[in-house]
Short mmCIF file of C-alpha atoms and ligand atoms in Angstrom, two decimals:
data_model
loop_
_atom_site.label_atom_id
_atom_site.label_comp_id
_atom_site.label_asym_id
_atom_site.label_seq_id
_atom_site.Cartn_x
_atom_site.Cartn_y
_atom_site.Cartn_z
CA MET I 163 -9.39 4.22 21.27
CA THR I 164 -11.21 7.26 20.00
CA HIS I 165 -13.07 7.45 23.30
CA MET I 166 -10.04 8.07 25.46
CA HIS I 167 -10.81 9.78 28.72
CA VAL I 168 -9.49 13.31 28.36
CA ALA I 169 -7.56 13.36 31.62
CA GLY I 170 -6.51 9.76 31.08
CA SER I 171 -4.84 10.39 27.77
CA VAL I 172 -2.94 13.41 29.08
CA HIS I 173 -1.86 11.66 32.26
CA ALA I 174 -0.64 8.67 30.32
CA ASP I 175 1.76 10.96 28.48
CA VAL I 176 3.11 12.77 31.53
CA ALA I 177 5.95 10.53 32.66
CA SER I 178 7.55 10.68 29.23
CA PRO I 179 5.72 12.47 26.45
CA SER I 180 8.04 10.79 23.95
CA PRO I 181 7.43 7.12 23.12
CA THR I 182 10.23 4.83 24.31
CA TRP I 183 11.35 3.90 20.78
CA LEU I 184 11.96 7.52 19.82
CA THR I 185 15.31 8.98 20.84
CA VAL I 186 16.54 12.56 20.60
CA PRO I 187 18.59 12.71 17.38
CA ALA I 188 22.29 13.53 17.76
CA ASP I 189 21.99 15.70 14.65
CA VAL I 190 18.52 17.00 13.92
CA ASN I 191 19.52 17.58 10.28
CA SER I 192 20.60 14.01 9.58
CA LEU I 193 18.65 11.60 7.41
CA ASP I 194 18.04 7.98 8.42
CA ARG I 195 18.95 6.19 5.15
CA GLU I 196 16.50 3.37 5.91
CA LEU I 197 13.56 5.76 5.64
CA TRP I 198 14.36 7.79 2.55
CA SER I 199 14.41 6.95 -1.15
CA THR I 200 17.89 6.42 -2.51
CA THR I 201 18.47 9.78 -4.22
CA VAL I 202 17.45 11.93 -1.25
CA THR I 203 20.29 14.07 0.10
CA ARG I 204 20.66 17.40 1.89
CA ASN I 205 22.32 19.90 -0.46
CA GLU I 206 24.83 22.68 0.31
CA GLN I 207 22.04 25.10 1.11
CA GLY I 208 20.72 22.56 3.61
CA ALA I 209 17.59 21.71 1.63
CA LEU I 210 16.56 18.17 0.77
CA GLU I 211 17.12 17.19 -2.79
CA VAL I 212 15.46 14.25 -4.51
CA GLY I 213 16.12 13.06 -8.05
CA GLY I 214 18.48 16.02 -8.35
CA VAL I 215 15.72 18.55 -7.62
CA SER I 216 15.56 20.69 -4.48
CA VAL I 217 12.35 20.46 -2.50
CA VAL I 218 12.42 24.26 -2.13
CA GLU I 219 12.20 24.57 -5.90
CA LEU I 220 9.47 21.90 -6.04
CA ALA I 221 7.42 23.69 -3.40
CA GLN I 222 7.76 27.00 -5.26
CA GLN I 223 6.80 25.50 -8.63
CA GLN I 224 4.20 22.97 -7.57
CA GLY I 225 2.87 24.24 -4.27
CA THR I 226 2.31 22.08 -1.21
CA ALA I 227 1.02 19.67 0.00
CA LEU I 228 2.88 17.65 -2.62
CA TYR I 229 3.90 14.04 -3.10
CA VAL I 230 7.37 13.68 -4.64
CA LEU I 231 8.13 10.26 -6.14
CA ASP I 232 11.74 9.26 -6.79
CA GLU I 233 11.50 7.50 -10.16
CA GLU I 234 14.95 5.91 -10.02
CA ASP I 235 14.11 4.47 -6.63
CA PHE I 236 10.80 3.05 -7.89
CA ARG I 237 12.52 1.36 -10.81
CA ALA I 238 15.25 -0.02 -8.58
CA ARG I 239 12.82 -1.47 -6.02
CA ALA I 240 10.59 -3.03 -8.67
CA THR I 241 13.63 -4.48 -10.43
CA SER I 242 15.14 -5.85 -7.26
CA PHE I 243 11.89 -7.71 -6.47
CA ARG I 244 11.77 -9.10 -10.01
CA GLN I 245 15.42 -10.18 -9.92
CA ALA I 246 15.33 -11.56 -6.37
CA PHE I 247 12.18 -13.56 -7.14
CA ASP I 248 13.69 -15.06 -10.27
CA GLY I 249 11.30 -17.63 -11.75
CA TRP I 250 8.35 -16.24 -9.78
CA ASP I 251 5.79 -13.76 -11.06
CA VAL I 252 5.88 -10.46 -9.19
CA TYR I 253 2.55 -8.65 -9.22
CA TYR I 254 2.74 -4.99 -8.24
CA ALA I 255 -0.37 -4.26 -6.16
CA GLY I 256 -1.82 -1.30 -8.03
CA LYS I 257 -4.02 -0.23 -5.16
CA ALA I 258 -0.94 1.03 -3.29
CA PHE I 259 -0.50 3.76 -5.91
CA LEU I 260 -1.45 3.70 -9.57
CA THR I 261 -1.31 6.08 -12.48
CA ARG I 262 -0.90 5.41 -16.19
CA SER I 263 2.82 6.23 -15.95
CA ILE I 264 3.27 3.80 -13.08
CA ALA I 265 1.50 1.09 -15.10
CA GLY I 266 3.84 1.77 -18.01
CA TRP I 267 6.91 1.47 -15.79
CA VAL I 268 5.63 -1.74 -14.21
CA HIS I 269 5.00 -3.20 -17.66
CA ASP I 270 8.40 -2.16 -19.00
CA LEU I 271 10.21 -3.49 -15.93
CA GLY I 272 8.71 -6.93 -16.53
CA LEU I 273 6.41 -7.12 -13.52
CA CYS I 274 2.77 -8.14 -13.46
CA MET I 275 0.02 -6.11 -11.80
CA ASP I 276 -2.90 -6.62 -9.44
CA VAL I 277 -6.00 -4.50 -9.74
CA CYS I 278 -9.31 -4.79 -7.91
CA THR I 279 -11.77 -2.41 -9.55
CA SER I 280 -12.70 -1.21 -13.04
CA GLY I 281 -10.97 2.07 -12.27
CA GLU I 282 -7.68 0.37 -11.50
CA LEU I 283 -8.05 -2.03 -14.42
CA VAL I 284 -8.69 0.74 -16.95
CA THR I 285 -5.77 2.77 -15.59
CA ALA I 286 -3.47 -0.24 -15.88
CA LEU I 287 -4.59 -0.97 -19.45
CA GLU I 288 -4.40 2.69 -20.49
CA GLY I 289 -0.88 2.81 -19.11
CA GLY I 290 0.13 -0.01 -21.42
CA MET I 291 0.00 -2.92 -19.03
CA ASP I 292 -0.26 -6.23 -20.87
CA PRO I 293 -3.68 -7.70 -19.88
CA GLU I 294 -2.17 -11.19 -19.71
CA ARG I 295 -0.03 -9.97 -16.83
CA ILE I 296 -2.95 -8.48 -14.86
CA GLY I 297 -4.66 -10.21 -11.94
CA MET I 298 -8.16 -9.08 -10.97
CA HIS I 299 -8.92 -9.10 -7.25
CA GLY I 300 -11.81 -8.02 -5.07
CA ASN I 301 -14.37 -9.57 -2.74
CA ASN I 302 -17.29 -7.88 -4.49
CA LYS I 303 -16.50 -7.44 -8.16
CA SER I 304 -19.59 -6.27 -10.01
CA VAL I 305 -20.88 -7.98 -13.13
CA ASP I 306 -19.60 -5.00 -15.13
CA GLU I 307 -16.16 -5.26 -13.55
CA LEU I 308 -15.95 -8.97 -14.25
CA ARG I 309 -17.16 -8.44 -17.82
CA LEU I 310 -14.50 -5.80 -18.38
CA ALA I 311 -11.82 -8.05 -16.87
CA LEU I 312 -12.80 -11.06 -18.97
CA SER I 313 -13.29 -9.17 -22.20
CA SER I 314 -9.95 -7.39 -21.76
CA GLY I 315 -8.28 -10.77 -21.40
CA VAL I 316 -6.80 -10.41 -17.93
CA GLY I 317 -4.44 -13.24 -17.06
CA ARG I 318 -6.33 -14.34 -13.99
CA VAL I 319 -9.29 -13.56 -11.80
CA ILE I 320 -8.91 -14.28 -8.09
CA VAL I 321 -12.34 -15.43 -6.96
CA ASP I 322 -13.60 -14.66 -3.51
CA SER I 323 -17.17 -16.01 -3.26
CA LEU I 324 -19.53 -18.61 -4.73
CA ASP I 325 -21.72 -15.76 -6.00
CA GLU I 326 -18.77 -14.52 -8.00
CA ILE I 327 -18.12 -17.97 -9.47
CA ASP I 328 -21.75 -18.04 -10.69
CA ARG I 329 -21.30 -14.60 -12.26
CA ILE I 330 -18.09 -15.64 -13.98
CA GLU I 331 -19.68 -18.74 -15.47
CA GLN I 332 -22.57 -16.73 -16.82
CA LEU I 333 -20.24 -14.12 -18.30
CA CYS I 334 -18.01 -16.73 -19.90
CA ARG I 335 -21.03 -18.10 -21.71
CA GLU I 336 -22.09 -14.58 -22.73
CA LEU I 337 -18.60 -13.70 -23.97
CA ASP I 338 -17.78 -17.18 -25.23
CA CYS I 339 -14.53 -17.35 -23.30
CA THR I 340 -12.92 -19.27 -20.47
CA ALA I 341 -11.71 -17.63 -17.28
CA ARG I 342 -8.34 -18.41 -15.68
CA VAL I 343 -9.11 -18.42 -11.99
CA MET I 344 -7.37 -18.65 -8.63
CA VAL I 345 -9.31 -19.25 -5.44
CA ARG I 346 -8.58 -16.84 -2.62
CA VAL I 347 -8.22 -18.79 0.60
CA THR I 348 -7.83 -17.79 4.24
CA PRO I 349 -5.23 -19.97 5.85
CA GLY I 350 -6.18 -18.89 9.40
CA VAL I 351 -3.03 -16.95 10.19
CA GLU I 352 -2.94 -14.21 12.79
CA ALA I 353 -0.48 -11.88 11.09
CA HIS I 354 1.23 -9.48 13.47
CA THR I 355 -0.13 -6.25 12.10
CA HIS I 356 -3.06 -3.89 12.65
CA GLU I 357 -6.45 -5.64 12.72
CA TYR I 358 -7.75 -3.68 9.72
CA ILE I 359 -4.88 -4.81 7.50
CA ALA I 360 -4.76 -8.44 8.63
CA THR I 361 -6.58 -10.60 6.09
CA ALA I 362 -5.92 -14.26 6.79
CA HIS I 363 -7.71 -14.93 10.07
CA GLU I 364 -11.15 -16.46 9.77
CA ASP I 365 -13.48 -13.71 10.95
CA GLN I 366 -13.17 -11.18 8.12
CA LYS I 367 -14.54 -10.66 4.66
CA PHE I 368 -11.84 -12.03 2.36
CA GLY I 369 -11.45 -15.48 0.91
CA PHE I 370 -12.66 -19.02 1.56
CA SER I 371 -11.68 -20.68 4.82
CA ILE I 372 -9.36 -23.66 4.52
CA THR I 373 -10.29 -24.86 8.00
CA ASN I 374 -14.02 -25.32 7.47
CA GLY I 375 -13.70 -26.82 3.99
CA ALA I 376 -15.12 -23.82 2.12
CA ALA I 377 -11.91 -23.45 0.13
CA MET I 378 -12.07 -27.00 -1.16
CA VAL I 379 -15.75 -26.58 -2.07
CA ALA I 380 -14.94 -23.46 -4.11
CA MET I 381 -11.97 -25.16 -5.79
CA VAL I 382 -14.01 -28.22 -6.80
CA ARG I 383 -16.81 -25.94 -7.97
CA CYS I 384 -14.36 -24.08 -10.27
CA PHE I 385 -12.63 -27.25 -11.37
CA SER I 386 -15.87 -28.88 -12.46
CA SER I 387 -16.93 -25.88 -14.52
CA PRO I 388 -16.38 -26.26 -18.26
CA VAL I 389 -15.74 -22.52 -18.67
CA ILE I 390 -13.38 -22.02 -15.74
CA ASP I 391 -9.69 -22.91 -15.85
CA LEU I 392 -8.67 -23.27 -12.20
CA VAL I 393 -4.91 -22.62 -11.98
CA GLY I 394 -4.29 -22.53 -8.26
CA VAL I 395 -4.84 -20.93 -4.90
CA HIS I 396 -4.10 -17.52 -3.53
CA SER I 397 -3.37 -16.37 0.00
CA HIS I 398 -2.72 -12.81 1.18
CA ILE I 399 -2.21 -12.64 4.92
CA GLY I 400 -2.14 -8.89 5.48
CA SER I 401 -0.01 -5.81 5.14
CA GLN I 402 3.05 -4.22 6.79
CA ILE I 403 4.28 -7.61 8.02
CA PHE I 404 7.88 -8.05 9.18
CA ASP I 405 8.30 -11.66 10.22
CA THR I 406 8.07 -14.57 7.78
CA GLY I 407 6.31 -16.78 10.36
CA GLY I 408 2.89 -15.89 8.95
CA PHE I 409 3.99 -16.73 5.40
CA GLU I 410 5.36 -20.02 6.65
CA VAL I 411 2.02 -21.03 8.15
CA ALA I 412 0.20 -19.82 5.03
CA ALA I 413 2.52 -21.80 2.75
CA ARG I 414 2.13 -24.93 4.86
CA ARG I 415 -1.67 -24.76 4.85
CA THR I 416 -2.03 -23.85 1.18
CA MET I 417 0.40 -26.59 0.12
CA LYS I 418 -1.58 -29.06 2.21
CA LEU I 419 -4.72 -27.84 0.46
CA LEU I 420 -3.11 -28.38 -2.96
CA ALA I 421 -2.15 -31.91 -1.90
CA GLN I 422 -5.70 -32.64 -0.70
CA PHE I 423 -7.12 -31.31 -3.95
CA GLN I 424 -4.77 -33.56 -5.86
CA GLN I 425 -5.88 -36.57 -3.84
CA ALA I 426 -9.55 -35.72 -4.30
CA THR I 427 -9.47 -35.00 -8.03
CA GLY I 428 -6.25 -36.50 -9.38
CA HIS I 429 -5.44 -33.08 -10.79
CA VAL I 430 -2.34 -31.02 -9.98
CA LEU I 431 -2.99 -27.31 -9.58
CA PRO I 432 0.08 -25.60 -11.01
CA GLU I 433 0.11 -22.24 -9.20
CA LEU I 434 0.37 -20.74 -5.72
CA ASP I 435 0.28 -17.02 -4.89
CA LEU I 436 1.50 -15.97 -1.45
CA GLY I 437 0.22 -12.40 -1.70
CA GLY I 438 1.94 -9.23 -0.56
CA GLY I 439 2.24 -7.36 2.69
CA PHE I 440 6.00 -7.00 3.07
CA GLY I 441 6.70 -4.28 5.63
CA ILE I 442 8.68 -1.10 5.07
CA ALA I 443 10.41 1.32 7.44
CA TYR I 444 8.25 4.29 8.41
CA THR I 445 10.27 5.01 11.55
CA CYS I 446 13.52 3.77 13.06
CA GLN I 447 11.51 1.06 14.87
CA ASP I 448 10.86 -0.82 11.63
CA THR I 449 13.30 -3.39 10.29
CA PRO I 450 12.21 -4.54 6.83
CA SER I 451 13.71 -7.46 4.94
CA THR I 452 15.34 -7.05 1.56
CA PRO I 453 13.73 -8.64 -1.50
CA SER I 454 16.55 -11.20 -1.67
CA GLN I 455 16.07 -12.18 1.98
CA LEU I 456 12.34 -12.55 1.36
CA ALA I 457 12.89 -14.55 -1.82
CA HIS I 458 15.31 -16.84 -0.02
CA ASP I 459 12.99 -17.38 2.95
CA LEU I 460 9.80 -17.91 0.96
CA THR I 461 11.46 -20.25 -1.55
CA GLU I 462 12.88 -22.32 1.27
CA ILE I 463 9.50 -22.52 3.01
CA VAL I 464 7.66 -23.67 -0.13
CA GLU I 465 10.35 -26.15 -1.17
CA LEU I 466 10.35 -27.69 2.29
CA GLU I 467 6.57 -28.10 2.20
CA ALA I 468 6.66 -29.55 -1.29
CA ARG I 469 9.28 -32.12 -0.28
CA ALA I 470 7.37 -33.06 2.88
CA ARG I 471 4.18 -33.65 0.88
CA ASN I 472 5.82 -35.19 -2.14
CA LEU I 473 4.45 -32.43 -4.36
CA SER I 474 6.29 -30.63 -7.11
CA VAL I 475 6.98 -26.97 -6.35
CA PRO I 476 4.14 -24.94 -7.90
CA HIS I 477 4.70 -21.88 -10.07
CA LEU I 478 4.85 -19.12 -7.47
CA SER I 479 3.86 -15.48 -7.33
CA ILE I 480 3.89 -12.62 -4.85
CA GLU I 481 2.15 -9.25 -4.79
CA PRO I 482 4.18 -6.46 -3.20
CA GLY I 483 2.60 -3.01 -3.27
CA ARG I 484 3.87 -1.00 -0.31
CA ALA I 485 7.37 -2.52 -0.46
CA ILE I 486 7.83 -1.21 -4.02
CA VAL I 487 6.17 2.20 -3.96
CA GLY I 488 6.03 3.11 -0.27
CA PRO I 489 9.63 4.24 0.25
CA THR I 490 9.85 5.98 -3.16
CA THR I 491 7.81 9.00 -2.17
CA LEU I 492 8.05 11.84 0.32
CA ALA I 493 5.14 14.07 1.23
CA LEU I 494 6.08 17.74 1.32
CA TYR I 495 4.15 20.21 3.44
CA THR I 496 4.46 23.86 4.42
CA VAL I 497 4.27 24.74 8.09
CA GLY I 498 1.43 27.14 8.86
CA THR I 499 1.40 27.44 12.63
CA VAL I 500 3.59 26.32 15.53
CA LYS I 501 1.97 25.97 18.93
CA PRO I 502 3.73 24.73 22.09
CA VAL I 503 1.35 22.93 24.43
CA ASP I 504 2.21 22.44 28.11
CA LEU I 505 1.68 18.93 29.36
CA ASP I 506 1.22 18.07 33.02
CA GLY I 507 4.52 17.81 34.85
CA GLY I 508 6.27 20.54 32.91
CA ALA I 509 6.83 18.70 29.65
CA GLN I 510 5.94 20.34 26.36
CA ARG I 511 4.80 19.16 22.99
CA VAL I 512 5.01 21.44 19.99
CA TYR I 513 2.09 21.14 17.57
CA VAL I 514 3.30 21.90 14.05
CA SER I 515 0.35 22.39 11.69
CA VAL I 516 0.86 21.77 7.99
CA ASP I 517 -1.19 22.40 4.85
CA GLY I 518 -2.52 18.86 4.49
CA GLY I 519 -3.32 16.04 6.87
CA MET I 520 -5.82 13.22 7.02
CA SER I 521 -7.14 14.03 3.54
CA ASP I 522 -3.75 13.18 1.99
CA ASN I 523 -2.71 10.53 4.52
CA ILE I 524 -5.46 8.73 6.37
CA ARG I 525 -3.20 5.97 7.72
CA PRO I 526 -2.40 7.56 11.11
CA ALA I 527 -6.13 8.03 11.76
CA LEU I 528 -7.10 4.65 10.28
CA TYR I 529 -4.40 2.37 11.68
CA ALA I 530 -2.57 4.53 14.22
CA ALA I 531 0.28 4.37 11.69
CA GLU I 532 3.55 5.97 12.74
CA TYR I 533 5.64 8.20 10.50
CA SER I 534 8.70 10.37 10.81
CA ALA I 535 9.59 13.77 9.38
CA VAL I 536 12.41 16.27 8.97
CA LEU I 537 12.76 19.99 8.43
CA ALA I 538 13.30 19.98 4.66
CA ASN I 539 14.08 23.51 3.43
CA ARG I 540 17.11 24.30 5.62
CA ARG I 541 19.52 23.08 8.24
CA SER I 542 19.04 24.18 11.81
CA GLN I 543 21.65 24.60 14.53
CA ARG I 544 19.03 24.48 17.27
CA SER I 545 18.36 21.54 19.54
CA ALA I 546 15.55 19.08 18.93
CA VAL I 547 12.14 19.40 20.54
CA LEU I 548 9.35 16.88 20.69
CA CYS I 549 6.75 17.74 18.06
CA ARG I 550 3.51 16.44 16.68
CA VAL I 551 2.90 17.26 13.03
CA VAL I 552 -0.81 17.77 12.51
CA GLY I 553 -3.02 18.66 9.58
CA LYS I 554 -5.57 21.39 8.88
CA HIS I 555 -8.72 19.30 9.20
CA CYS I 556 -11.47 19.56 11.77
CA GLU I 557 -10.58 16.41 13.71
CA GLY I 558 -8.37 15.94 16.76
CA GLY I 559 -7.13 12.72 15.19
CA ASP I 560 -5.86 14.60 12.14
CA ILE I 561 -2.26 13.64 12.81
CA VAL I 562 0.48 13.36 10.21
CA VAL I 563 3.38 12.37 12.48
CA ARG I 564 2.44 11.58 16.05
CA ASP I 565 5.89 11.88 17.62
CA VAL I 566 9.00 13.36 16.04
CA TYR I 567 11.93 15.51 17.09
CA LEU I 568 12.23 18.67 15.00
CA PRO I 569 14.55 21.66 15.50
CA ALA I 570 13.34 24.13 18.12
CA ASP I 571 13.23 26.96 15.58
CA VAL I 572 10.73 25.27 13.23
CA ARG I 573 8.48 28.11 12.07
CA PRO I 574 5.71 29.08 9.65
CA GLY I 575 6.92 28.89 6.05
CA ASP I 576 9.31 25.99 6.71
CA LEU I 577 8.94 22.82 4.69
CA ILE I 578 8.41 19.44 6.36
CA ALA I 579 9.12 16.21 4.48
CA VAL I 580 7.59 12.88 5.47
CA PRO I 581 9.23 9.76 4.00
CA GLY I 582 7.41 6.53 3.21
CA SER I 583 4.45 8.35 1.64
CA GLY I 584 4.19 6.42 -1.64
CA ALA I 585 1.74 3.69 -0.67
CA TYR I 586 -1.85 4.16 0.49
CA SER I 587 -1.44 7.93 0.87
CA ARG I 588 -2.55 9.48 -2.43
CA SER I 589 -4.45 6.28 -3.25
CA MET I 590 -6.56 6.66 -0.09
CA ALA I 591 -6.77 10.46 -0.23
CA SER I 592 -10.12 12.18 0.22
CA ASN I 593 -11.63 15.61 -0.18
CA TYR I 594 -12.53 15.97 3.48
CA ASN I 595 -13.23 19.63 4.31
CA HIS I 596 -13.34 20.21 0.54
CA VAL I 597 -9.57 20.12 0.35
CA PRO I 598 -8.41 19.44 -3.22
CA ARG I 599 -6.09 16.42 -3.37
CA PRO I 600 -2.37 17.20 -3.87
CA SER I 601 -0.48 16.47 -7.05
CA VAL I 602 2.07 13.71 -7.43
CA VAL I 603 5.26 14.52 -9.27
CA SER I 604 8.07 12.18 -10.20
CA VAL I 605 11.62 13.45 -10.19
CA ARG I 606 14.61 12.02 -11.97
CA ASP I 607 18.02 13.40 -13.02
CA GLY I 608 17.06 16.96 -12.24
CA THR I 609 13.70 16.97 -14.00
CA CYS I 610 10.19 16.86 -12.63
CA HIS I 611 7.14 15.26 -14.27
CA THR I 612 3.55 15.50 -13.13
CA LEU I 613 1.97 12.08 -12.64
CA LEU I 614 -1.27 13.38 -11.16
CA ARG I 615 -2.15 17.04 -11.27
CA ARG I 616 -3.37 18.91 -8.24
CA GLU I 617 -7.13 19.06 -7.88
CA THR I 618 -8.71 22.49 -7.83
CA ILE I 619 -11.76 23.85 -6.10
CA ASP I 620 -13.26 24.06 -9.59
CA ASP I 621 -12.79 20.30 -9.90
CA LEU I 622 -14.78 19.89 -6.71
CA LEU I 623 -17.45 22.34 -7.83
CA ALA I 624 -17.74 20.51 -11.15
CA LEU I 625 -19.16 17.55 -9.22
CA ASP I 626 -21.56 19.72 -7.28
CA ALA I 627 -24.69 19.35 -9.38
CA GLY I 628 -26.64 22.03 -7.54
CA ALA I 629 -30.08 20.50 -7.44
CA VAL I 630 -30.60 18.84 -10.78
CA VAL I 631 -34.12 17.51 -11.15
CA THR I 632 -34.12 13.78 -11.58
CA ARG I 633 -37.33 12.48 -13.11
CA VAL I 634 -38.69 9.34 -11.60
CA ASP I 635 -40.65 7.25 -14.06
CA ARG I 636 -43.66 5.58 -12.51
C1 LIG W 1036 -3.27 -5.05 -0.69
C2 LIG W 1036 -2.92 -6.32 -1.31
C3 LIG W 1036 -1.62 -6.58 -1.69
C4 LIG W 1036 -0.48 -5.61 -1.45
O1 LIG W 1036 -0.24 -5.40 -0.10
P1 LIG W 1036 1.04 -4.55 0.33
O2 LIG W 1036 0.98 -4.50 1.80
O3 LIG W 1036 0.92 -3.22 -0.31
O4 LIG W 1036 2.23 -5.31 -0.18
C5 LIG W 1036 -1.34 -7.78 -2.32
N1 LIG W 1036 -2.32 -8.68 -2.57
C6 LIG W 1036 -3.61 -8.46 -2.21
C7 LIG W 1036 -4.63 -9.47 -2.51
C8 LIG W 1036 -3.95 -7.28 -1.57
O5 LIG W 1036 -5.22 -7.08 -1.20
#
């Protein structure tokens, strides 16, 4: 896709430069409630307000690019998952976005948390997360990471390879402990999402295949270890998934696996984790489920399978990341340049360049992810024009919002807000072009708190060691 023929890509856009799903808004100032966190409104001056704070004020105080997290919205989404999945364990997937404050909220709200590196684990613990409620993931956990997880007393380690099982056994002997373990399995589901975020088909790096028997081998291997307490199996089919069909297949195949394990060993594994991946609305094309719909559907699926196989319903867990934090946050940018570009056939596209881009949101470049945006500092009476919001980086693919209608008078100095920027934006941010990463603030009841401060060029220079001599011992 990156090798598009130059003429080809332009010609493909000629007939209609706007994608078919995108329609000209009746009111270019309106907000699609599905896309924005609950406290976002447009105030009397026409500026967006979130958590009772105007984005104009935030931009003046904090600078842009800036991520603004709506704390009330985060708490409400986390709570609604916990309440809807009553009797289940809800693990917040820390990789979506994690700071010590977030870990503290997740702990206080009664959720559990997934981490997959030492960095995430330490952040979760430092934030006050109860280790018992932490699950440790990862397909290549180092010995040090496993040692830290086991010695901190994490509630479970989700194992992903036979090499890892060996490492865990050795560490348990070293630390004189037992490890509570789940086996990550691939149920062979083709989830309807981008290839890079689909994780349950066979030909990828995660998990043990159910189909070829590898999962059963790993389970028996764990079960027969005196230092490993095998509690169940784990399946995560991918991310940004909208239909429950994939979960249904995953539940069927994992329940069958639990039944086969029971027949082979006489032992009932008590737990099943169905992973995360619940989709959110980035644009008006997306139609996410509510937590209660999901809870209803997934419970029904598992209960049906249990009845069909004469199994008791296992203790269940899920791992939403994006669906909790994604919609809580808007990314705020300042417009730097506005450049109309003539397309063949007389159409025009307006390139609106902002003070951020692929360094603070890699998802459009990585997955061709779609977003939407609005003019955030004022209302406009002008008509809508087709725009592409782009960043400041040295890449043609440095796109923030590929297709969006913005008012025709959008100009340098305006603020642009992009909803749905809470998950996998700051957490995947880079320093490409030596751009310091933006800060993340949380807003609530008219006050603003810094969760992550803005990086500075001095921060970047502090890592630049010059040319320190490293002695090599022979
Ligand atoms: C990434 C991940 C999640 C969370 O995915 P979301 O799409 O953010 O809900 C849950 N479980 C595992 C194992 C993951 O790798």
